[in-house]
Coordinates of N, CA and C in Angstrom, one line a residue:
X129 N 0.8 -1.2 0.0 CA 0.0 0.0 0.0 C 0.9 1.3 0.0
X130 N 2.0 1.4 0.6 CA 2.7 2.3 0.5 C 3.1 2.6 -1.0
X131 N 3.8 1.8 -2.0 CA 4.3 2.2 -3.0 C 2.8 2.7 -4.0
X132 N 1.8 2.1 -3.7 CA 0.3 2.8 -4.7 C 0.4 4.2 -3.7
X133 N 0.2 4.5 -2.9 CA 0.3 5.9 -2.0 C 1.2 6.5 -2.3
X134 N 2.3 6.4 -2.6 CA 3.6 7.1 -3.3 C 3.0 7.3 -4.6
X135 N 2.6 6.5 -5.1 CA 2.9 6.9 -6.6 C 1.7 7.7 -7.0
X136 N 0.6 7.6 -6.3 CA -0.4 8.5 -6.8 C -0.1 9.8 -6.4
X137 N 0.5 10.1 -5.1 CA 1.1 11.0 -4.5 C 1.5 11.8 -5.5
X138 N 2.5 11.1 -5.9 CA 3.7 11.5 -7.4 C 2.8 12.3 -8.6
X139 N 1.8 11.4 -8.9 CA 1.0 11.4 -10.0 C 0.2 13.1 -9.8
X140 N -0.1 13.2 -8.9 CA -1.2 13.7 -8.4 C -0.3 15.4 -9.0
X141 N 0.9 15.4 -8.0 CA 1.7 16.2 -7.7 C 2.1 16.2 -9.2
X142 N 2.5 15.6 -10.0 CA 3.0 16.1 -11.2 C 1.4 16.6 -11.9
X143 N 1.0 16.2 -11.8 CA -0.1 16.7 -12.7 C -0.6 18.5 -12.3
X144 N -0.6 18.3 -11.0 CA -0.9 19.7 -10.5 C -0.1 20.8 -10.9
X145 N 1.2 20.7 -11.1 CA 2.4 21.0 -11.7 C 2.3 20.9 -13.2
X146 N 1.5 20.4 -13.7 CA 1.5 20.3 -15.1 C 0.1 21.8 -15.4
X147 N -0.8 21.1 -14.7 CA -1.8 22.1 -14.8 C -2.0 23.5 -14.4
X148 N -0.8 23.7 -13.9 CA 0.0 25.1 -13.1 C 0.6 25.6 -14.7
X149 N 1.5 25.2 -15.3 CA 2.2 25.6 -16.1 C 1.5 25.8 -17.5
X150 N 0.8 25.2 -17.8 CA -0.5 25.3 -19.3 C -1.5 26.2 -18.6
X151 N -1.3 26.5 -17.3 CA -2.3 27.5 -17.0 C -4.2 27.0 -16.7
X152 N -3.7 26.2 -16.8 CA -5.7 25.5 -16.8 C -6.2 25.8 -15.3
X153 N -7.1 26.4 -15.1 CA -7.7 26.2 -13.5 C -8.6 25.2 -13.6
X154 N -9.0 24.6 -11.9 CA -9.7 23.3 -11.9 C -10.4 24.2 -10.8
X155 N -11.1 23.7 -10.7 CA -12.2 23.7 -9.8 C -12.3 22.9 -8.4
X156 N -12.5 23.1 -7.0 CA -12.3 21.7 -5.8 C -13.0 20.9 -6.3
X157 N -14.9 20.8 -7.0 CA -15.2 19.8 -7.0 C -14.6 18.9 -8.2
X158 N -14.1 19.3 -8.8 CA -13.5 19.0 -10.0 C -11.9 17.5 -9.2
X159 N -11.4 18.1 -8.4 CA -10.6 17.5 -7.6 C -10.5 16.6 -6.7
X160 N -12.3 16.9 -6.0 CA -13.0 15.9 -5.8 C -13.5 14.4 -6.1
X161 N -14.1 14.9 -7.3 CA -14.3 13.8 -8.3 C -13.4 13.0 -9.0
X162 N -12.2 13.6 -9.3 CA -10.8 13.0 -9.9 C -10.7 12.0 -8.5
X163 N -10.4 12.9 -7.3 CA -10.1 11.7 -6.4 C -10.9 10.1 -5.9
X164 N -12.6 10.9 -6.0 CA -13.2 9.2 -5.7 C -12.9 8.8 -6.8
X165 N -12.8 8.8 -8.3 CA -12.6 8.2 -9.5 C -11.6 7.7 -9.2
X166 N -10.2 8.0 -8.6 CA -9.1 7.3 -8.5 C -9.0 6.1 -7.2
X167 N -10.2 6.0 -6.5 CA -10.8 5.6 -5.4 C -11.2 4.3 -5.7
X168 N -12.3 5.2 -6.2 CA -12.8 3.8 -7.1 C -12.2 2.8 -8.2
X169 N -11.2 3.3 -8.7 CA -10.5 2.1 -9.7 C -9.6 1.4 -8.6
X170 N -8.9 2.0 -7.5 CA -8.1 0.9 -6.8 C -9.4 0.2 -5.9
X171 N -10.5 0.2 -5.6 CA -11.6 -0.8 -5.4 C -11.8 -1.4 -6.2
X172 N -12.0 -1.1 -7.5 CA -11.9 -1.9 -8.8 C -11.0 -3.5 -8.8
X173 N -9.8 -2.6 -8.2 CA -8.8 -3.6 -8.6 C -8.8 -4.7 -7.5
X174 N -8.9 -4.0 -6.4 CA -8.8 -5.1 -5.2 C -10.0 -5.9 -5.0
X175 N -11.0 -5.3 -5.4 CA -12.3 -6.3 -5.2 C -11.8 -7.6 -6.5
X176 N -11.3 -7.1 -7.5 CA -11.4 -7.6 -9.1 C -10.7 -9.2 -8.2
X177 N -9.1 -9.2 -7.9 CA -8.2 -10.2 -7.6 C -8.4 -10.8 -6.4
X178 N -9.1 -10.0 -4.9 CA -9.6 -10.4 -4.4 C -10.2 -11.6 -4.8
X179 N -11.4 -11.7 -5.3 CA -12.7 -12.5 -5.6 C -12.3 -13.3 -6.3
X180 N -11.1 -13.1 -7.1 CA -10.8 -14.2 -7.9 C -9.5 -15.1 -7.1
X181 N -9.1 -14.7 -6.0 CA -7.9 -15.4 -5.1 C -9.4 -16.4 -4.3
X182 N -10.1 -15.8 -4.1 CA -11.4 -16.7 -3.4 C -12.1 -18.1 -4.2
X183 N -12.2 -17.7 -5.2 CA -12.7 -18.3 -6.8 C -13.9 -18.0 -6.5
X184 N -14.5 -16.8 -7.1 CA -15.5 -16.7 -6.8 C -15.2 -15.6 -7.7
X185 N -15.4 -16.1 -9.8 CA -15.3 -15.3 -10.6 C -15.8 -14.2 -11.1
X186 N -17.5 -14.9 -11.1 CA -18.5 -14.3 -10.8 C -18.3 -13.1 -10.3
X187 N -18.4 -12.8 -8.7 CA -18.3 -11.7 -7.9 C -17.6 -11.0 -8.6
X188 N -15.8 -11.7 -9.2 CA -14.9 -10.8 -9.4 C -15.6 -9.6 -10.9
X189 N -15.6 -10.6 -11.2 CA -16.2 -9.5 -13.2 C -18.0 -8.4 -12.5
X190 N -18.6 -8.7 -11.6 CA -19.5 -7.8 -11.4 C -19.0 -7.0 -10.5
X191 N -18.3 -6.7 -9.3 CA -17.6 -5.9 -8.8 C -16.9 -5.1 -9.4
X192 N -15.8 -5.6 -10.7 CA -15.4 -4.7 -11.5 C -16.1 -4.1 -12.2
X193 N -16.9 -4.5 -12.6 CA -18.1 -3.8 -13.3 C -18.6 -2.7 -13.0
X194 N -19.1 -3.2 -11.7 CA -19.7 -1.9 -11.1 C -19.0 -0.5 -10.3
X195 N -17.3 -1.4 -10.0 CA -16.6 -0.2 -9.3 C -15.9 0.7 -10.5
X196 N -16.2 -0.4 -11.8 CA -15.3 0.3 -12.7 C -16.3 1.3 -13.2
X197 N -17.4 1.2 -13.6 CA -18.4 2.5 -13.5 C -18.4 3.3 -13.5
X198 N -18.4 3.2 -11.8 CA -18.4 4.0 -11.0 C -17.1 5.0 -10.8
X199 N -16.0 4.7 -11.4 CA -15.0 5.1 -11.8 C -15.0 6.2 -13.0
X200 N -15.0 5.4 -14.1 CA -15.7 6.2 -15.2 C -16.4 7.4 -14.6
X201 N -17.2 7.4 -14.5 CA -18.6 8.6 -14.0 C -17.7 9.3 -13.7
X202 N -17.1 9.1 -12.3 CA -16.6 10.4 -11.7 C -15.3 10.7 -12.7
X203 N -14.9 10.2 -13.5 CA -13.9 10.9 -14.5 C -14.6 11.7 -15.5
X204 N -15.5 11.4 -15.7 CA -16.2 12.0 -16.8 C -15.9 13.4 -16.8

């Protein structure tokens, strides 16, 4: 968990840095929404391999489904 917490860290921070220099303003909810989106895809992912270390494939492909979504949306 540490090295995903670094690196979004990283991510985050470069991009802010990017969006500083092209000049673009964002908005908080805007920053908001990027963050449950980014939220939601690592639920994505843990529910996804979870469910399938269980065998319980099923769960795994509808979990993703639904967290990946849910993902999407808030990047929209």
């Amino acid at each position: 968990m540490f090295w995903i917490g670094l690196l979004a860290g990283a991510a985050i921070a470069l991009l802010a840095n990017w969006l500083v220099q092209k000049g673009v303003f964002t908005k908080w909810y805007e920053w908001v929404l990027g963050g449950l989106g980014v939220l939601a895809l690592f639920a994505t992912g843990q529910h996804y391999f979870s469910s399938l270390r269980e065998n319980e494939p099923q769960s795994a492909w509808m979990g993703a489904l639904i967290f990946g979504l849910i993902a999407l949306y808030c990047w929209e």
